[in-house]
mmCIF file of C-alpha atoms in Angstrom:
data_model
loop_
_atom_site.group_PDB
_atom_site.id
_atom_site.type_symbol
_atom_site.label_atom_id
_atom_site.label_comp_id
_atom_site.label_asym_id
_atom_site.label_seq_id
_atom_site.Cartn_x
_atom_site.Cartn_y
_atom_site.Cartn_z
ATOM 1 C CA MET A 1 29.742 -63.856 -51.456
ATOM 2 C CA ARG A 2 28.333 -65.361 -48.312
ATOM 3 C CA LYS A 3 25.548 -64.112 -46.072
ATOM 4 C CA THR A 4 25.221 -64.720 -42.343
ATOM 5 C CA LEU A 5 21.668 -64.943 -41.070
ATOM 6 C CA LEU A 6 20.448 -64.030 -37.579
ATOM 7 C CA THR A 7 19.627 -67.022 -35.467
ATOM 8 C CA SER A 8 17.342 -67.271 -32.461
ATOM 9 C CA ARG A 9 20.405 -67.375 -30.222
ATOM 10 C CA PHE A 10 21.698 -64.090 -31.601
ATOM 11 C CA VAL A 11 18.287 -62.477 -31.092
ATOM 12 C CA GLY A 12 18.266 -63.661 -27.490
ATOM 13 C CA LEU A 13 21.649 -62.053 -26.802
ATOM 14 C CA ILE A 14 20.479 -58.770 -28.277
ATOM 15 C CA LEU A 15 17.373 -58.826 -26.079
ATOM 16 C CA LEU A 16 19.530 -59.490 -23.018
ATOM 17 C CA PHE A 17 21.782 -56.596 -23.990
ATOM 18 C CA VAL A 18 18.771 -54.242 -24.195
ATOM 19 C CA VAL A 19 17.466 -55.406 -20.813
ATOM 20 C CA VAL A 20 20.821 -54.735 -19.113
ATOM 21 C CA LEU A 21 21.039 -51.282 -20.644
ATOM 22 C CA GLY A 22 17.566 -50.517 -19.347
ATOM 23 C CA ALA A 23 18.374 -51.778 -15.850
ATOM 24 C CA HIS A 24 21.723 -50.025 -15.602
ATOM 25 C CA PRO A 25 20.416 -46.537 -14.591
ATOM 26 C CA ALA A 26 18.524 -48.117 -11.677
ATOM 27 C CA ALA A 27 21.800 -49.529 -10.387
ATOM 28 C CA SER A 28 23.556 -46.168 -10.441
ATOM 29 C CA ALA A 29 25.209 -45.062 -7.237
ATOM 30 C CA ARG A 30 23.498 -42.383 -5.161
ATOM 31 C CA ARG A 31 24.262 -40.165 -2.206
ATOM 32 C CA VAL A 32 22.888 -41.056 1.197
ATOM 33 C CA GLY A 33 21.769 -38.957 4.146
ATOM 34 C CA VAL A 34 23.507 -39.448 7.495
ATOM 35 C CA TYR A 35 21.266 -38.562 10.460
ATOM 36 C CA CYS A 36 22.879 -38.014 13.866
ATOM 37 C CA TYR A 37 20.575 -38.267 16.900
ATOM 38 C CA MET A 38 21.475 -36.729 20.242
ATOM 39 C CA SER A 39 20.871 -38.611 23.473
ATOM 40 C CA GLY A 40 18.119 -36.360 24.806
ATOM 41 C CA THR A 41 18.462 -37.725 28.353
ATOM 42 C CA GLY A 42 17.481 -34.468 30.065
ATOM 43 C CA SER A 43 21.019 -33.263 30.739
ATOM 44 C CA GLU A 44 20.714 -30.857 27.801
ATOM 45 C CA VAL A 45 18.417 -28.662 29.959
ATOM 46 C CA PHE A 46 19.307 -26.892 33.249
ATOM 47 C CA HIS A 47 16.563 -25.410 35.415
ATOM 48 C CA ASP A 48 17.014 -23.775 38.817
ATOM 49 C CA GLY A 49 13.977 -21.509 39.112
ATOM 50 C CA ASN A 50 15.856 -18.393 37.970
ATOM 51 C CA VAL A 51 16.995 -19.495 34.524
ATOM 52 C CA GLU A 52 16.542 -22.341 32.083
ATOM 53 C CA VAL A 53 19.633 -23.086 30.007
ATOM 54 C CA ARG A 54 19.114 -25.256 26.933
ATOM 55 C CA LEU A 55 21.346 -26.863 24.326
ATOM 56 C CA VAL A 56 19.298 -26.770 21.105
ATOM 57 C CA LEU A 57 20.028 -27.956 17.568
ATOM 58 C CA SER A 58 18.913 -25.944 14.586
ATOM 59 C CA PRO A 59 17.726 -27.489 11.280
ATOM 60 C CA MET A 60 20.754 -25.821 9.634
ATOM 61 C CA GLY A 61 23.169 -28.145 11.432
ATOM 62 C CA HIS A 62 24.226 -25.770 14.217
ATOM 63 C CA ALA A 63 23.886 -26.022 18.006
ATOM 64 C CA ILE A 64 23.092 -23.056 20.238
ATOM 65 C CA VAL A 65 23.062 -22.370 23.972
ATOM 66 C CA GLU A 66 19.911 -20.534 25.017
ATOM 67 C CA VAL A 67 19.360 -18.816 28.358
ATOM 68 C CA GLU A 68 15.780 -18.073 29.367
ATOM 69 C CA ASN A 69 15.162 -15.664 32.224
ATOM 70 C CA LEU A 70 12.361 -16.983 34.428
ATOM 71 C CA THR A 71 12.313 -13.993 36.797
ATOM 72 C CA ASP A 72 10.945 -10.459 36.769
ATOM 73 C CA LYS A 73 14.483 -9.025 36.977
ATOM 74 C CA VAL A 74 17.327 -8.654 34.488
ATOM 75 C CA ILE A 75 19.840 -11.500 34.593
ATOM 76 C CA PHE A 76 23.459 -10.981 33.561
ATOM 77 C CA VAL A 77 25.460 -13.746 31.814
ATOM 78 C CA ASP A 78 29.245 -13.435 32.081
ATOM 79 C CA ARG A 79 30.534 -15.021 28.883
ATOM 80 C CA GLY A 80 34.113 -14.371 29.935
ATOM 81 C CA ARG A 81 33.620 -16.892 32.759
ATOM 82 C CA SER A 82 31.459 -19.254 30.692
ATOM 83 C CA PHE A 83 32.849 -22.133 28.638
ATOM 84 C CA ALA A 84 31.859 -24.237 25.633
ATOM 85 C CA TRP A 85 33.072 -27.824 25.379
ATOM 86 C CA VAL A 86 33.535 -30.031 22.302
ATOM 87 C CA ASN A 87 34.662 -33.610 22.890
ATOM 88 C CA GLY A 88 36.318 -32.645 26.165
ATOM 89 C CA LEU A 89 38.103 -29.526 24.885
ATOM 90 C CA SER A 90 36.947 -26.206 26.346
ATOM 91 C CA ALA A 91 37.025 -22.627 25.091
ATOM 92 C CA THR A 92 35.718 -19.407 26.578
ATOM 93 C CA MET A 93 32.423 -18.183 25.178
ATOM 94 C CA PHE A 94 33.755 -14.646 24.892
ATOM 95 C CA LEU A 95 36.327 -13.632 22.293
ATOM 96 C CA PRO A 96 36.863 -9.851 22.137
ATOM 97 C CA SER A 97 35.743 -8.756 18.697
ATOM 98 C CA SER A 98 34.109 -5.869 16.896
ATOM 99 C CA HIS A 99 32.558 -5.019 13.563
ATOM 100 C CA THR A 100 31.778 -1.794 11.727
ATOM 101 C CA GLU A 101 28.248 -0.837 10.770
ATOM 102 C CA THR A 102 27.717 1.747 8.021
ATOM 103 C CA HIS A 103 24.430 3.585 7.504
ATOM 104 C CA THR A 104 23.670 5.722 4.444
ATOM 105 C CA GLN A 105 20.883 8.300 4.329
ATOM 106 C CA GLY A 106 19.728 10.333 1.353
ATOM 107 C CA TYR A 107 17.145 12.957 0.551
ATOM 108 C CA GLY A 108 15.905 14.761 -2.564
ATOM 109 C CA THR A 109 14.339 18.170 -3.323
ATOM 110 C CA VAL A 110 11.942 18.947 -6.174
ATOM 111 C CA GLU A 111 12.905 22.230 -7.888
ATOM 112 C CA HIS A 112 11.482 24.324 -10.762
ATOM 113 C CA ASP A 113 13.097 26.917 -13.032
ATOM 114 C CA PHE A 114 11.538 29.829 -14.893
ATOM 115 C CA HIS A 115 10.942 27.568 -17.947
ATOM 116 C CA HIS A 116 8.798 25.348 -15.720
ATOM 117 C CA VAL A 117 11.310 22.521 -15.985
ATOM 118 C CA THR A 118 11.173 20.210 -12.973
ATOM 119 C CA TRP A 119 14.044 18.151 -11.609
ATOM 120 C CA ILE A 120 15.092 16.499 -8.378
ATOM 121 C CA SER A 121 18.320 17.357 -6.656
ATOM 122 C CA GLY A 122 19.542 15.089 -3.888
ATOM 123 C CA GLU A 123 22.294 14.539 -1.388
ATOM 124 C CA SER A 124 23.375 11.624 0.766
ATOM 125 C CA HIS A 125 25.741 11.043 3.625
ATOM 126 C CA SER A 126 27.072 7.991 5.436
ATOM 127 C CA ASP A 127 28.093 7.406 8.997
ATOM 128 C CA SER A 128 29.942 4.446 10.476
ATOM 129 C CA GLN A 129 30.196 3.139 13.981
ATOM 130 C CA THR A 130 32.146 0.330 15.593
ATOM 131 C CA VAL A 131 30.128 -2.208 17.543
ATOM 132 C CA TYR A 132 32.009 -4.210 20.175
ATOM 133 C CA ASP A 133 30.995 -7.681 21.269
ATOM 134 C CA ARG A 134 29.799 -7.658 24.861
ATOM 135 C CA ARG A 135 31.235 -9.876 27.543
ATOM 136 C CA ILE A 136 28.337 -9.279 29.961
ATOM 137 C CA LEU A 137 25.126 -10.252 28.210
ATOM 138 C CA PRO A 138 21.896 -9.092 29.895
ATOM 139 C CA VAL A 139 18.773 -11.214 29.552
ATOM 140 C CA ALA A 140 15.449 -9.410 29.807
ATOM 141 C CA PRO A 141 12.830 -10.542 32.333
ATOM 142 C CA HIS A 142 11.055 -13.597 30.903
ATOM 143 C CA GLY A 143 13.193 -13.236 27.769
ATOM 144 C CA THR A 144 15.458 -15.691 25.942
ATOM 145 C CA THR A 145 18.947 -14.947 24.605
ATOM 146 C CA VAL A 146 21.434 -17.029 22.603
ATOM 147 C CA VAL A 147 24.808 -16.863 24.359
ATOM 148 C CA TYR A 148 26.838 -19.259 22.185
ATOM 149 C CA GLU A 149 26.715 -21.216 18.910
ATOM 150 C CA TRP A 150 28.593 -24.187 17.459
ATOM 151 C CA SER A 151 28.486 -24.248 13.660
ATOM 152 C CA ARG A 152 28.964 -27.112 11.183
ATOM 153 C CA LEU A 153 28.447 -29.904 13.670
ATOM 154 C CA PRO A 154 29.490 -32.730 11.280
ATOM 155 C CA GLN A 155 32.989 -31.264 11.056
ATOM 156 C CA LEU A 156 33.277 -31.232 14.870
ATOM 157 C CA MET A 157 32.980 -35.010 15.126
ATOM 158 C CA ARG A 158 35.910 -37.030 16.374
ATOM 159 C CA LYS A 159 38.126 -37.838 13.405
ATOM 160 C CA ASP A 160 39.115 -41.172 14.953
ATOM 161 C CA MET A 161 35.495 -42.377 15.075
ATOM 162 C CA ILE A 162 33.882 -41.090 11.913
ATOM 163 C CA ARG A 163 35.054 -39.543 8.667
ATOM 164 C CA VAL A 164 32.956 -36.825 7.059
ATOM 165 C CA GLY A 165 34.341 -35.793 3.697
ATOM 166 C CA ARG A 166 37.101 -33.233 3.562
ATOM 167 C CA ASP A 167 37.336 -29.812 5.149
ATOM 168 C CA GLY A 168 35.695 -27.298 2.887
ATOM 169 C CA SER A 169 33.734 -29.897 0.906
ATOM 170 C CA LEU A 170 31.128 -30.799 3.508
ATOM 171 C CA PHE A 171 28.183 -29.357 1.604
ATOM 172 C CA SER A 172 29.203 -30.497 -1.884
ATOM 173 C CA SER A 173 27.805 -33.525 -3.680
ATOM 174 C CA LYS A 174 31.251 -35.140 -3.519
ATOM 175 C CA CYS A 175 31.297 -35.343 0.269
ATOM 176 C CA ARG A 176 32.136 -38.891 1.378
ATOM 177 C CA GLY A 177 32.326 -40.542 4.759
ATOM 178 C CA ALA A 178 32.850 -43.747 6.705
ATOM 179 C CA PHE A 179 32.431 -45.303 10.126
ATOM 180 C CA LEU A 180 35.841 -45.851 11.711
ATOM 181 C CA THR A 181 34.653 -47.740 14.800
ATOM 182 C CA PRO A 182 32.008 -50.460 15.270
ATOM 183 C CA SER A 183 28.676 -49.928 16.970
ATOM 184 C CA ALA A 184 28.497 -49.947 20.773
ATOM 185 C CA ALA A 185 25.158 -51.778 20.743
ATOM 186 C CA PRO A 186 25.400 -55.068 22.711
ATOM 187 C CA ASP A 187 23.682 -57.084 19.974
ATOM 188 C CA ALA A 188 25.554 -55.478 17.073
ATOM 189 C CA ARG A 189 27.739 -57.658 14.924
ATOM 190 C CA ALA A 190 31.420 -56.792 15.240
ATOM 191 C CA GLU A 191 32.912 -55.221 12.151
ATOM 192 C CA ARG A 192 35.912 -56.969 10.667
ATOM 193 C CA GLY A 193 37.740 -53.712 10.087
ATOM 194 C CA ASN A 194 37.523 -49.961 10.200
ATOM 195 C CA SER A 195 36.793 -47.493 7.383
ATOM 196 C CA LYS A 196 33.371 -48.952 6.625
ATOM 197 C CA LYS A 197 31.883 -46.582 4.054
ATOM 198 C CA PHE A 198 28.383 -45.264 4.623
ATOM 199 C CA LYS A 199 25.745 -47.469 3.043
ATOM 200 C CA MET A 200 21.969 -47.295 3.018
ATOM 201 C CA GLY A 201 20.568 -48.993 6.120
ATOM 202 C CA ASP A 202 23.737 -48.733 8.233
ATOM 203 C CA SER A 203 23.400 -47.590 11.846
ATOM 204 C CA ARG A 204 25.629 -47.071 14.860
ATOM 205 C CA THR A 205 24.927 -46.739 18.577
ATOM 206 C CA TYR A 206 27.266 -44.902 20.960
ATOM 207 C CA ALA A 207 27.666 -44.693 24.725
ATOM 208 C CA ALA A 208 28.027 -41.413 26.593
ATOM 209 C CA GLU A 209 31.708 -42.007 27.341
ATOM 210 C CA SER A 210 32.532 -42.903 23.739
ATOM 211 C CA SER A 211 30.626 -40.733 21.283
ATOM 212 C CA PRO A 212 31.802 -39.089 18.053
ATOM 213 C CA LEU A 213 30.420 -35.763 19.283
ATOM 214 C CA THR A 214 29.869 -34.478 22.821
ATOM 215 C CA LEU A 215 28.817 -30.876 23.446
ATOM 216 C CA ALA A 216 28.661 -29.108 26.802
ATOM 217 C CA ALA A 217 28.185 -25.576 28.093
ATOM 218 C CA ASP A 218 29.207 -24.182 31.485
ATOM 219 C CA VAL A 219 27.409 -20.852 31.881
ATOM 220 C CA GLN A 220 27.894 -18.351 34.716
ATOM 221 C CA TYR A 221 25.147 -15.854 35.437
ATOM 222 C CA SER A 222 24.226 -13.408 38.192
ATOM 223 C CA LEU A 223 21.183 -11.483 39.332
ATOM 224 C CA ASN A 224 23.468 -8.504 39.979
ATOM 225 C CA GLU A 225 25.084 -6.324 37.289
ATOM 226 C CA ASP A 226 28.403 -6.307 39.136
ATOM 227 C CA GLY A 227 28.535 -10.108 38.869
ATOM 228 C CA SER A 228 28.330 -10.760 42.605
ATOM 229 C CA GLN A 229 26.869 -14.016 43.891
ATOM 230 C CA PRO A 230 27.382 -15.864 40.590
ATOM 231 C CA VAL A 231 25.599 -19.118 39.771
ATOM 232 C CA ARG A 232 26.817 -21.760 37.338
ATOM 233 C CA ALA A 233 24.634 -23.790 34.966
ATOM 234 C CA TYR A 234 25.872 -26.880 33.134
ATOM 235 C CA VAL A 235 24.287 -28.627 30.151
ATOM 236 C CA THR A 236 25.576 -31.418 27.941
ATOM 237 C CA ASP A 237 24.458 -33.755 25.173
ATOM 238 C CA TYR A 238 26.072 -36.292 22.860
ATOM 239 C CA VAL A 239 25.415 -38.206 19.641
ATOM 240 C CA SER A 240 23.880 -41.494 20.761
ATOM 241 C CA SER A 241 23.048 -42.976 17.364
ATOM 242 C CA ILE A 242 23.651 -42.476 13.645
ATOM 243 C CA VAL A 243 21.372 -43.791 10.909
ATOM 244 C CA VAL A 244 22.167 -43.833 7.187
ATOM 245 C CA GLY A 245 19.140 -43.391 4.952
ATOM 246 C CA GLY A 246 17.890 -41.626 1.858
ATOM 247 C CA SER A 247 19.458 -38.298 0.966
ATOM 248 C CA GLU A 248 16.082 -36.668 0.279
ATOM 249 C CA GLY A 249 15.762 -35.628 3.936
ATOM 250 C CA VAL A 250 18.803 -33.356 3.976
ATOM 251 C CA GLY A 251 19.833 -30.604 1.594
ATOM 252 C CA LYS A 252 23.229 -29.896 0.066
ATOM 253 C CA ASP A 253 23.741 -27.160 2.678
ATOM 254 C CA SER A 254 23.220 -29.695 5.518
ATOM 255 C CA ALA A 255 19.757 -28.282 6.264
ATOM 256 C CA LEU A 256 17.120 -30.845 7.188
ATOM 257 C CA ARG A 257 14.108 -30.792 4.909
ATOM 258 C CA THR A 258 10.856 -29.617 6.438
ATOM 259 C CA PHE A 259 9.190 -32.985 5.846
ATOM 260 C CA PHE A 260 11.950 -34.806 7.738
ATOM 261 C CA PRO A 261 11.154 -35.109 11.485
ATOM 262 C CA HIS A 262 13.687 -32.950 13.312
ATOM 263 C CA ALA A 263 13.027 -34.743 16.577
ATOM 264 C CA ILE A 264 12.020 -38.367 17.027
ATOM 265 C CA ASP A 265 10.995 -39.586 20.473
ATOM 266 C CA GLY A 266 12.267 -36.307 21.921
ATOM 267 C CA LYS A 267 15.758 -36.731 20.446
ATOM 268 C CA GLN A 268 17.193 -33.872 18.450
ATOM 269 C CA CYS A 269 18.824 -34.630 15.125
ATOM 270 C CA PHE A 270 21.180 -33.044 12.609
ATOM 271 C CA GLY A 271 22.235 -34.473 9.257
ATOM 272 C CA PHE A 272 24.476 -34.196 6.249
ATOM 273 C CA ARG A 273 24.893 -35.790 2.827
ATOM 274 C CA SER A 274 27.681 -38.242 2.278
ATOM 275 C CA GLY A 275 29.305 -39.447 -0.908
ATOM 276 C CA LYS A 276 27.943 -42.320 -2.943
ATOM 277 C CA SER A 277 26.839 -45.399 -1.040
ATOM 278 C CA SER A 278 29.522 -48.077 -1.217
ATOM 279 C CA GLY A 279 27.059 -50.922 -1.732
ATOM 280 C CA LEU A 280 25.434 -49.275 -4.732
ATOM 281 C CA ILE A 281 28.802 -48.467 -6.268
ATOM 282 C CA VAL A 282 29.566 -52.205 -6.392
ATOM 283 C CA GLY A 283 26.288 -52.811 -8.197
ATOM 284 C CA GLU A 284 27.036 -50.018 -10.623
ATOM 285 C CA ILE A 285 30.465 -51.415 -11.466
ATOM 286 C CA ALA A 286 29.013 -54.883 -11.939
ATOM 287 C CA SER A 287 26.330 -53.649 -14.305
ATOM 288 C CA LEU A 288 28.879 -51.657 -16.302
ATOM 289 C CA ALA A 289 31.076 -54.716 -16.607
ATOM 290 C CA LEU A 290 28.110 -56.727 -17.854
ATOM 291 C CA VAL A 291 27.196 -54.093 -20.413
ATOM 292 C CA VAL A 292 30.750 -54.158 -21.786
ATOM 293 C CA ALA A 293 31.087 -57.938 -21.676
ATOM 294 C CA ILE A 294 27.955 -58.707 -23.691
ATOM 295 C CA PRO A 295 29.017 -56.901 -26.904
ATOM 296 C CA LEU A 296 32.415 -58.600 -26.663
ATOM 297 C CA ALA A 297 30.724 -61.946 -26.335
ATOM 298 C CA ILE A 298 28.494 -61.181 -29.297
ATOM 299 C CA GLY A 299 31.472 -60.144 -31.410
ATOM 300 C CA ARG A 300 33.240 -63.417 -30.743
ATOM 301 C CA GLN A 301 30.135 -65.565 -31.202
ATOM 302 C CA SER A 302 30.077 -67.778 -34.314
ATOM 303 C CA PHE A 303 26.630 -68.543 -35.588
ATOM 304 C CA ASP A 304 25.471 -71.716 -37.273
ATOM 305 C CA GLU A 305 24.453 -71.371 -40.893
ATOM 306 C CA PRO A 306 21.569 -73.290 -42.418
ATOM 307 C CA ASP A 307 22.560 -76.164 -44.678
ATOM 308 C CA TRP A 308 21.172 -74.480 -47.759
ATOM 309 C CA VAL A 309 23.526 -71.512 -47.259
ATOM 310 C CA SER A 310 26.718 -73.605 -47.115
ATOM 311 C CA LYS A 311 25.689 -75.837 -50.016
ATOM 312 C CA HIS A 312 24.600 -73.072 -52.339
ATOM 313 C CA SER A 313 27.209 -71.791 -54.733
ATOM 314 C CA TRP A 314 27.066 -68.032 -55.205
#
């Protein structure tokens, strides 16, 4: 019977194995937040003394067109002659639609019988009414009204410039994405190829004529209810830069956290979570490979025996 004793070399390998296991969780891949900043050049606001039309982003990842009445009279917005634009494609702001509203009312009566037993009898009835969407939208004097909304802005981005997960999986933790075109910044290094996955610290700059998302609104309003003497207001904005950072600033539902600045230097921002950062995935794979390789190396390692072990007869 022979015994193999632990040597200092074997102890060193075990210590290295423990260190790698401890460091492995820190190398795990993580999701990143992708923050899209609009240009904010002033063209997102129209002002003519009668109305102020604004293109505003909400923290929930939507964009709305607001009309503020600056006069003491009612202003009438004709959504049938107003248009919303996304990346050069237009659609009317008015789509005939309706929905049904149901209201239920109930009441009860306290009653007594000759045995002095008390109970409550009640009845209820419901009524429904159909509410039709209005083409002509009045705006109260010095009031503000939302006349249009774009929802899920990340999914409206140009598919040839940026990839944002899959349809229907935008708000899940498995959402992935990649830059498909290089940055437009003059001093940016040219990318060797497309499909560069999002990675912490990445950024892109875009010009007005080549942006992954351009929004515009062409609104027609009148000071007269019959629509005579109409006036047109035009607003537009585009994504001028994208920054990839920590995912703590944006929730799974694409809502920006309250501690994340919604506007920096006057530029509005919306965000979303991507899939795991490509750079960290490489580190994770490398650490996993090292964890697996060390036990294999230990198993194949032959250790020197002291002379007294080999010479002793058991």
